């Protein structure tokens, strides 16, 4: 669906190690020196969903197809990135193309792993990154104000309206306030401006605190500081040990759970990242279940049935007649299509129906 999550952070905090584990492929070079990653690595990652496995037990399909997310491993930023330090302008433009930022923060001590700032201080590291994002937004808005001024002098009414909002936004950023706290985010003028600029500090941020094995079962002081910071900006924190996640790449599910339980946790940090990212992008899944394939189809929340059908094929939307719908829990409880229908749990829904997460659907159409 063209939606992606960008992994950002200072150099050498565990981004590429996390990316390797996410993609289940060692294709993002990971070394103990800054700027190991220069070109952004990209990967399509399946979204773990146990519901598909349960559907497959009933339908016994030839294959299972999960929803997916796009992840982008963006090279480490440093102080001065917004002015081009460390190839910063290139890296910032890579972030601009993503919808959600996954900010990897180092929260462990290890003298054998170099830190670009020379010490471990998660709050300082976060502020370095976020200030560079803010500086980059300021530069982008300054240029937009200049352009809008020229158009407004030519009596362009749309430009005049956008200029008022752009100047207010510039003052807001100049006070070191991120875009997401601006009070006119819902205005038509801001939406038009941000559609072009994709302002960095307007994006959702998830903080992924990278700890050592001891830090998984109990928050260390570094993690506590990040949690407090994230709480104040209404963001979420996910804890993981990138090294452990990478080690578990080839584990079977049972072995993985055994290892996680031994470390005092119940869910993989990577699974948390994927599920939380999926949610932050405003996505959900509906299912189709047949002998050829059990499949999750990715749609935005609050999508109507015809638009959901279009994800399978545009003709399904053009010729949409009705959707046959069975709620996931009913499909499982009554043993599939026939059992759910016998129990009166199948429904025929029209064009106004808002698809619910986990709906099992068949579409009637005529082109």
Tab-separated table of C-alpha atoms in Angstrom:
chain	number	residue	atom	x	y	z
A	1	UNK	CA	0.000	0.000	0.000
A	2	UNK	CA	3.028	2.278	-0.251
A	3	UNK	CA	3.230	2.817	3.507
A	4	UNK	CA	6.531	2.419	5.291
A	5	UNK	CA	8.223	2.688	8.672
A	6	UNK	CA	11.668	4.253	8.864
A	7	UNK	CA	14.251	3.047	11.382
A	8	UNK	CA	16.252	6.036	12.608
A	9	UNK	CA	18.739	6.827	15.342
A	10	UNK	CA	22.337	7.799	15.937
A	11	UNK	CA	25.010	5.665	14.259
A	12	UNK	CA	25.756	2.349	15.902
A	13	UNK	CA	22.681	2.029	18.135
A	14	UNK	CA	21.444	-1.269	16.663
A	15	UNK	CA	19.308	-0.162	13.707
A	16	UNK	CA	20.804	-2.516	11.151
A	17	UNK	CA	20.881	-5.394	13.632
A	18	UNK	CA	17.183	-4.804	14.297
A	19	UNK	CA	16.537	-4.547	10.568
A	20	UNK	CA	18.320	-7.833	9.937
A	21	UNK	CA	16.107	-9.543	12.470
A	22	UNK	CA	12.969	-7.892	11.099
A	23	UNK	CA	13.619	-9.067	7.578
A	24	UNK	CA	14.894	-12.496	8.663
A	25	UNK	CA	17.761	-11.941	6.253
A	26	UNK	CA	21.288	-10.766	6.958
A	27	UNK	CA	21.239	-8.268	4.120
A	28	UNK	CA	21.834	-5.070	6.079
A	29	UNK	CA	25.546	-4.905	6.829
A	30	UNK	CA	26.121	-4.513	10.574
A	31	UNK	CA	29.525	-3.397	11.822
A	32	UNK	CA	30.990	-1.572	14.805
A	33	UNK	CA	31.607	1.798	13.155
A	34	UNK	CA	29.479	4.836	12.257
A	35	UNK	CA	27.834	5.198	8.822
A	36	UNK	CA	28.012	1.474	8.108
A	37	UNK	CA	24.632	1.995	6.408
A	38	UNK	CA	24.663	4.617	3.640
A	39	UNK	CA	21.963	3.633	1.160
A	40	UNK	CA	18.635	2.869	2.863
A	41	UNK	CA	17.930	-0.858	3.031
A	42	UNK	CA	14.309	-1.700	2.330
A	43	UNK	CA	12.325	-4.822	3.088
A	44	UNK	CA	8.769	-6.127	3.066
A	45	UNK	CA	8.035	-7.836	6.388
A	46	UNK	CA	5.097	-10.210	7.058
A	47	UNK	CA	2.774	-9.231	9.900
A	48	UNK	CA	2.483	-12.176	12.328
A	49	UNK	CA	-1.182	-13.077	12.782
A	50	UNK	CA	-2.188	-16.265	14.580
A	51	UNK	CA	-5.715	-15.896	13.245
A	52	UNK	CA	-4.512	-16.970	9.803
A	53	UNK	CA	-3.087	-20.159	11.271
A	54	UNK	CA	-6.417	-20.922	12.929
A	55	UNK	CA	-8.285	-20.328	9.666
A	56	UNK	CA	-5.862	-22.622	7.880
A	57	UNK	CA	-6.568	-25.442	10.347
A	58	UNK	CA	-10.187	-25.366	9.194
A	59	UNK	CA	-9.754	-24.679	5.471
A	60	UNK	CA	-6.492	-26.594	4.898
A	61	UNK	CA	-5.302	-24.292	2.087
A	62	UNK	CA	-2.332	-24.747	-0.215
A	63	UNK	CA	-0.730	-21.574	1.086
A	64	UNK	CA	-1.051	-18.822	3.677
A	65	UNK	CA	-0.431	-15.156	2.799
A	66	UNK	CA	0.097	-12.631	5.605
A	67	UNK	CA	-0.304	-8.879	5.517
A	68	UNK	CA	2.985	-7.059	5.106
A	69	UNK	CA	4.753	-3.881	6.210
A	70	UNK	CA	7.552	-1.978	4.503
A	71	UNK	CA	10.561	-1.167	6.684
A	72	UNK	CA	13.400	1.163	5.702
A	73	UNK	CA	16.758	1.109	7.505
A	74	UNK	CA	17.972	4.711	7.295
A	75	UNK	CA	21.618	5.536	7.981
A	76	UNK	CA	22.569	7.027	11.331
A	77	UNK	CA	22.062	10.747	11.864
A	78	UNK	CA	24.480	12.985	13.774
A	79	UNK	CA	24.572	16.546	15.060
A	80	UNK	CA	24.406	18.893	12.093
A	81	UNK	CA	22.522	16.421	9.878
A	82	UNK	CA	20.100	19.170	8.830
A	83	UNK	CA	23.107	21.134	7.554
A	84	UNK	CA	24.511	18.158	5.671
A	85	UNK	CA	26.818	16.676	8.325
A	86	UNK	CA	27.370	12.939	7.860
A	87	UNK	CA	25.374	12.923	4.607
A	88	UNK	CA	22.520	14.221	6.744
A	89	UNK	CA	20.437	15.890	4.018
A	90	UNK	CA	20.293	12.628	2.060
A	91	UNK	CA	19.294	10.637	5.143
A	92	UNK	CA	16.640	13.179	6.172
A	93	UNK	CA	15.064	12.966	2.725
A	94	UNK	CA	14.862	9.191	3.183
A	95	UNK	CA	12.931	9.707	6.432
A	96	UNK	CA	10.588	12.123	4.678
A	97	UNK	CA	9.375	9.306	2.438
A	98	UNK	CA	8.205	7.171	5.381
A	99	UNK	CA	4.953	7.484	7.328
A	100	UNK	CA	6.013	6.354	10.819
A	101	UNK	CA	9.389	6.727	12.525
A	102	UNK	CA	10.807	3.887	14.612
A	103	UNK	CA	13.481	5.574	16.697
A	104	UNK	CA	16.050	3.049	17.935
A	105	UNK	CA	17.634	4.222	21.194
A	106	UNK	CA	20.626	2.559	22.811
A	107	UNK	CA	19.906	1.707	26.448
A	108	UNK	CA	22.798	-0.542	27.482
A	109	UNK	CA	26.459	-0.236	28.448
A	110	UNK	CA	29.140	-2.058	26.464
A	111	UNK	CA	32.679	-0.703	26.181
A	112	UNK	CA	33.244	-2.884	23.126
A	113	UNK	CA	30.605	-1.052	21.069
A	114	UNK	CA	31.503	2.488	20.072
A	115	UNK	CA	29.042	5.317	20.721
A	116	UNK	CA	29.370	8.295	18.409
A	117	UNK	CA	28.884	10.723	21.330
A	118	UNK	CA	31.344	8.881	23.583
A	119	UNK	CA	28.889	7.948	26.349
A	120	UNK	CA	25.466	6.386	26.920
A	121	UNK	CA	22.726	8.980	27.410
A	122	UNK	CA	19.406	8.036	25.764
A	123	UNK	CA	17.713	11.384	26.394
A	124	UNK	CA	20.603	13.288	24.826
A	125	UNK	CA	20.558	10.909	21.853
A	126	UNK	CA	16.816	11.375	21.335
A	127	UNK	CA	17.121	15.145	21.540
A	128	UNK	CA	19.957	15.175	18.982
A	129	UNK	CA	17.819	13.310	16.453
A	130	UNK	CA	14.633	15.231	17.109
A	131	UNK	CA	16.359	18.597	16.974
A	132	UNK	CA	17.809	17.720	13.579
A	133	UNK	CA	14.340	16.733	12.382
A	134	UNK	CA	13.031	20.055	13.686
A	135	UNK	CA	15.800	22.048	11.967
A	136	UNK	CA	15.048	20.268	8.705
A	137	UNK	CA	11.347	21.151	9.038
A	138	UNK	CA	12.214	24.770	9.728
A	139	UNK	CA	14.287	24.926	6.570
A	140	UNK	CA	11.467	23.379	4.532
A	141	UNK	CA	8.843	25.785	5.931
A	142	UNK	CA	11.085	28.825	5.392
A	143	UNK	CA	11.357	27.918	1.714
A	144	UNK	CA	7.593	27.348	1.482
A	145	UNK	CA	6.870	30.749	3.096
A	146	UNK	CA	9.153	32.402	0.573
A	147	UNK	CA	7.354	30.696	-2.321
A	148	UNK	CA	3.889	31.482	-0.927
A	149	UNK	CA	4.851	35.143	-0.465
A	150	UNK	CA	5.616	35.432	-4.166
A	151	UNK	CA	2.294	33.833	-5.120
A	152	UNK	CA	0.352	35.928	-2.601
A	153	UNK	CA	1.761	39.123	-4.122
A	154	UNK	CA	0.184	37.962	-7.363
A	155	UNK	CA	-3.194	37.897	-5.572
A	156	UNK	CA	-3.365	34.070	-5.366
A	157	UNK	CA	-6.121	33.518	-2.762
A	158	UNK	CA	-5.102	29.952	-1.964
A	159	UNK	CA	-1.488	31.033	-1.467
A	160	UNK	CA	-2.592	33.873	0.816
A	161	UNK	CA	-4.535	31.473	3.046
A	162	UNK	CA	-1.674	28.969	3.153
A	163	UNK	CA	0.832	31.736	3.868
A	164	UNK	CA	-0.953	32.691	7.092
A	165	UNK	CA	-0.787	29.107	8.343
A	166	UNK	CA	2.792	28.579	7.109
A	167	UNK	CA	4.023	31.676	8.962
A	168	UNK	CA	2.291	30.541	12.158
A	169	UNK	CA	3.862	27.119	11.750
A	170	UNK	CA	7.300	28.656	11.202
A	171	UNK	CA	6.977	30.597	14.469
A	172	UNK	CA	5.802	27.424	16.186
A	173	UNK	CA	8.899	25.515	15.032
A	174	UNK	CA	11.179	28.466	15.833
A	175	UNK	CA	10.011	28.058	19.455
A	176	UNK	CA	11.393	24.487	19.204
A	177	UNK	CA	7.929	22.964	19.133
A	178	UNK	CA	7.466	19.928	16.851
A	179	UNK	CA	4.864	20.054	14.100
A	180	UNK	CA	2.651	17.412	15.724
A	181	UNK	CA	1.818	19.947	18.509
A	182	UNK	CA	0.696	22.646	16.033
A	183	UNK	CA	-2.927	23.667	16.666
A	184	UNK	CA	-3.990	23.772	13.009
A	185	UNK	CA	-3.124	20.249	11.902
A	186	UNK	CA	-6.695	19.692	10.704
A	187	UNK	CA	-6.884	22.859	8.618
A	188	UNK	CA	-7.088	22.542	4.845
A	189	UNK	CA	-4.102	24.859	4.531
A	190	UNK	CA	-1.830	22.759	6.734
A	191	UNK	CA	-2.940	19.525	5.069
A	192	UNK	CA	-2.080	20.987	1.654
A	193	UNK	CA	1.315	22.206	2.869
A	194	UNK	CA	2.207	18.930	4.549
A	195	UNK	CA	1.071	16.851	1.582
A	196	UNK	CA	4.014	18.319	-0.319
A	197	UNK	CA	6.559	18.726	2.483
A	198	UNK	CA	5.873	15.566	4.538
A	199	UNK	CA	7.231	17.349	7.591
A	200	UNK	CA	9.419	15.136	9.747
A	201	UNK	CA	8.158	16.184	13.178
A	202	UNK	CA	4.547	15.657	12.112
A	203	UNK	CA	5.103	11.901	11.915
A	204	UNK	CA	4.168	9.328	14.528
A	205	UNK	CA	7.193	8.120	16.515
A	206	UNK	CA	7.639	4.765	18.230
A	207	UNK	CA	10.675	4.527	20.514
A	208	UNK	CA	12.423	1.154	20.425
A	209	UNK	CA	14.794	0.892	23.371
A	210	UNK	CA	17.627	-1.500	22.595
A	211	UNK	CA	18.782	-3.190	25.811
A	212	UNK	CA	21.107	-6.032	26.725
A	213	UNK	CA	19.752	-9.398	27.869
A	214	UNK	CA	19.590	-8.320	31.519
A	215	UNK	CA	17.470	-5.321	30.562
A	216	UNK	CA	14.701	-7.389	28.989
A	217	UNK	CA	13.060	-8.644	32.161
A	218	UNK	CA	13.327	-5.398	34.143
A	219	UNK	CA	13.646	-1.785	33.009
A	220	UNK	CA	17.068	-0.297	33.628
A	221	UNK	CA	17.484	3.392	34.420
A	222	UNK	CA	18.066	4.262	30.761
A	223	UNK	CA	14.743	2.696	29.760
A	224	UNK	CA	12.876	4.442	32.592
A	225	UNK	CA	14.108	7.809	31.332
A	226	UNK	CA	12.918	7.057	27.792
A	227	UNK	CA	9.519	5.848	29.019
A	228	UNK	CA	9.000	9.102	30.912
A	229	UNK	CA	10.017	11.162	27.889
A	230	UNK	CA	7.738	9.178	25.571
A	231	UNK	CA	4.832	9.496	28.001
A	232	UNK	CA	5.161	13.285	27.933
A	233	UNK	CA	4.957	13.332	24.116
A	234	UNK	CA	2.179	10.718	24.032
A	235	UNK	CA	4.359	8.180	22.203
A	236	UNK	CA	4.873	4.470	22.746
A	237	UNK	CA	7.940	2.541	23.839
A	238	UNK	CA	8.876	-0.966	22.746
A	239	UNK	CA	11.727	-2.794	24.440
A	240	UNK	CA	13.934	-5.278	22.637
A	241	UNK	CA	17.412	-6.730	22.621
A	242	UNK	CA	18.467	-6.456	18.972
A	243	UNK	CA	21.260	-8.984	19.453
A	244	UNK	CA	18.863	-11.589	20.871
A	245	UNK	CA	16.287	-10.912	18.144
A	246	UNK	CA	18.927	-11.482	15.490
A	247	UNK	CA	20.012	-14.727	17.162
A	248	UNK	CA	16.410	-15.976	17.078
A	249	UNK	CA	15.931	-15.335	13.357
A	250	UNK	CA	16.130	-19.015	12.407
A	251	UNK	CA	14.454	-20.406	15.537
A	252	UNK	CA	11.222	-22.350	15.328
A	253	UNK	CA	8.323	-20.670	17.144
A	254	UNK	CA	8.517	-23.100	20.058
A	255	UNK	CA	12.260	-22.566	20.541
A	256	UNK	CA	11.821	-18.805	20.257
A	257	UNK	CA	9.143	-18.749	22.957
A	258	UNK	CA	11.292	-20.907	25.211
A	259	UNK	CA	14.185	-18.493	24.866
A	260	UNK	CA	11.978	-15.452	25.453
A	261	UNK	CA	10.479	-17.060	28.554
A	262	UNK	CA	13.970	-17.793	29.847
A	263	UNK	CA	14.763	-14.107	29.427
A	264	UNK	CA	11.634	-13.093	31.318
A	265	UNK	CA	9.489	-11.792	28.441
A	266	UNK	CA	6.378	-13.116	26.717
A	267	UNK	CA	6.559	-11.526	23.269
A	268	UNK	CA	9.315	-10.813	20.804
A	269	UNK	CA	10.279	-7.155	20.532
A	270	UNK	CA	10.108	-7.498	16.771
A	271	UNK	CA	6.535	-8.760	16.863
A	272	UNK	CA	5.667	-5.763	19.030
A	273	UNK	CA	7.310	-3.430	16.509
A	274	UNK	CA	5.430	-4.960	13.594
A	275	UNK	CA	2.037	-4.968	15.316
A	276	UNK	CA	2.465	-1.479	16.736
A	277	UNK	CA	3.690	-0.144	13.397
A	278	UNK	CA	0.707	-1.695	11.622
A	279	UNK	CA	-1.615	0.024	14.079
A	280	UNK	CA	0.163	3.404	13.897
A	281	UNK	CA	-0.212	3.367	10.123
A	282	UNK	CA	-3.951	3.011	10.647
A	283	UNK	CA	-4.059	-0.419	9.028
A	284	UNK	CA	-6.025	-3.601	9.660
A	285	UNK	CA	-6.695	-6.908	7.900
A	286	UNK	CA	-9.679	-8.756	6.562
A	287	UNK	CA	-9.432	-12.366	5.401
A	288	UNK	CA	-10.347	-14.575	2.500
A	289	UNK	CA	-10.325	-18.303	3.189
A	290	UNK	CA	-10.386	-20.923	0.447
A	291	UNK	CA	-8.684	-24.188	-0.441
A	292	UNK	CA	-6.180	-22.406	-2.663
A	293	UNK	CA	-5.233	-19.730	-0.151
A	294	UNK	CA	-5.951	-18.256	3.255
A	295	UNK	CA	-4.978	-14.625	2.982
A	296	UNK	CA	-4.913	-11.392	4.952
A	297	UNK	CA	-5.710	-8.285	2.913
A	298	UNK	CA	-4.390	-4.974	4.210
A	299	UNK	CA	-6.757	-2.002	4.301
A	300	UNK	CA	-7.073	1.256	6.200
A	301	UNK	CA	-9.385	1.317	9.191
A	302	UNK	CA	-12.915	2.547	8.367
A	303	UNK	CA	-12.755	1.253	4.788
A	304	UNK	CA	-16.034	0.470	3.014
A	305	UNK	CA	-16.676	-2.953	1.498
A	306	UNK	CA	-16.232	-1.847	-2.162
A	307	UNK	CA	-12.898	-0.159	-1.357
A	308	UNK	CA	-11.799	-3.279	0.523
A	309	UNK	CA	-12.750	-5.381	-2.490
A	310	UNK	CA	-10.589	-3.165	-4.716
A	311	UNK	CA	-7.500	-4.336	-2.819
A	312	UNK	CA	-8.062	-7.745	-4.423
A	313	UNK	CA	-8.898	-6.353	-7.871
A	314	UNK	CA	-10.261	-3.049	-9.182
A	315	UNK	CA	-13.031	-4.919	-10.990
A	316	UNK	CA	-14.355	-6.088	-7.611
A	317	UNK	CA	-15.055	-2.462	-6.701
A	318	UNK	CA	-16.392	-1.440	-10.109
A	319	UNK	CA	-18.906	-4.286	-10.228
A	320	UNK	CA	-19.552	-4.598	-6.488
A	321	UNK	CA	-22.936	-6.118	-5.617
A	322	UNK	CA	-22.693	-7.485	-2.093
A	323	UNK	CA	-20.137	-8.762	0.403
A	324	UNK	CA	-20.658	-12.052	2.216
A	325	UNK	CA	-19.260	-11.527	5.707
A	326	UNK	CA	-18.556	-13.842	8.630
A	327	UNK	CA	-16.884	-12.477	11.756
A	328	UNK	CA	-13.606	-14.242	12.495
A	329	UNK	CA	-14.739	-15.591	15.886
A	330	UNK	CA	-17.908	-17.025	14.340
A	331	UNK	CA	-15.939	-18.633	11.507
A	332	UNK	CA	-13.710	-20.372	14.050
A	333	UNK	CA	-16.481	-21.298	16.495
A	334	UNK	CA	-18.690	-22.911	13.852
A	335	UNK	CA	-15.934	-24.599	11.855
A	336	UNK	CA	-15.902	-22.564	8.666
A	337	UNK	CA	-18.259	-21.200	6.004
A	338	UNK	CA	-20.910	-23.905	6.084
A	339	UNK	CA	-21.096	-24.147	9.861
A	340	UNK	CA	-21.328	-20.359	10.245
A	341	UNK	CA	-24.062	-20.186	7.607
A	342	UNK	CA	-26.029	-22.990	9.291
A	343	UNK	CA	-25.788	-21.036	12.541
A	344	UNK	CA	-27.031	-17.884	10.835
A	345	UNK	CA	-23.751	-16.079	11.342
A	346	UNK	CA	-23.142	-15.055	7.732
A	347	UNK	CA	-24.313	-11.621	6.563
A	348	UNK	CA	-24.849	-9.905	3.235
A	349	UNK	CA	-23.511	-6.353	3.407
A	350	UNK	CA	-23.836	-3.508	0.908
A	351	UNK	CA	-21.745	-0.595	-0.304
A	352	UNK	CA	-21.938	1.352	2.960
A	353	UNK	CA	-20.624	-1.461	5.150
A	354	UNK	CA	-17.462	-0.591	7.091
A	355	UNK	CA	-15.198	-3.629	7.114
A	356	UNK	CA	-14.166	-4.832	10.569
A	357	UNK	CA	-10.767	-6.219	11.528
A	358	UNK	CA	-10.777	-9.983	11.001
A	359	UNK	CA	-13.885	-10.180	8.824
A	360	UNK	CA	-13.851	-13.274	6.592
A	361	UNK	CA	-15.252	-12.071	3.274
A	362	UNK	CA	-16.389	-13.145	-0.180
A	363	UNK	CA	-17.395	-10.548	-2.744
A	364	UNK	CA	-20.228	-10.728	-5.266
A	365	UNK	CA	-19.557	-8.577	-8.285
A	366	UNK	CA	-20.517	-8.206	-11.933
A	367	UNK	CA	-18.407	-6.419	-14.540
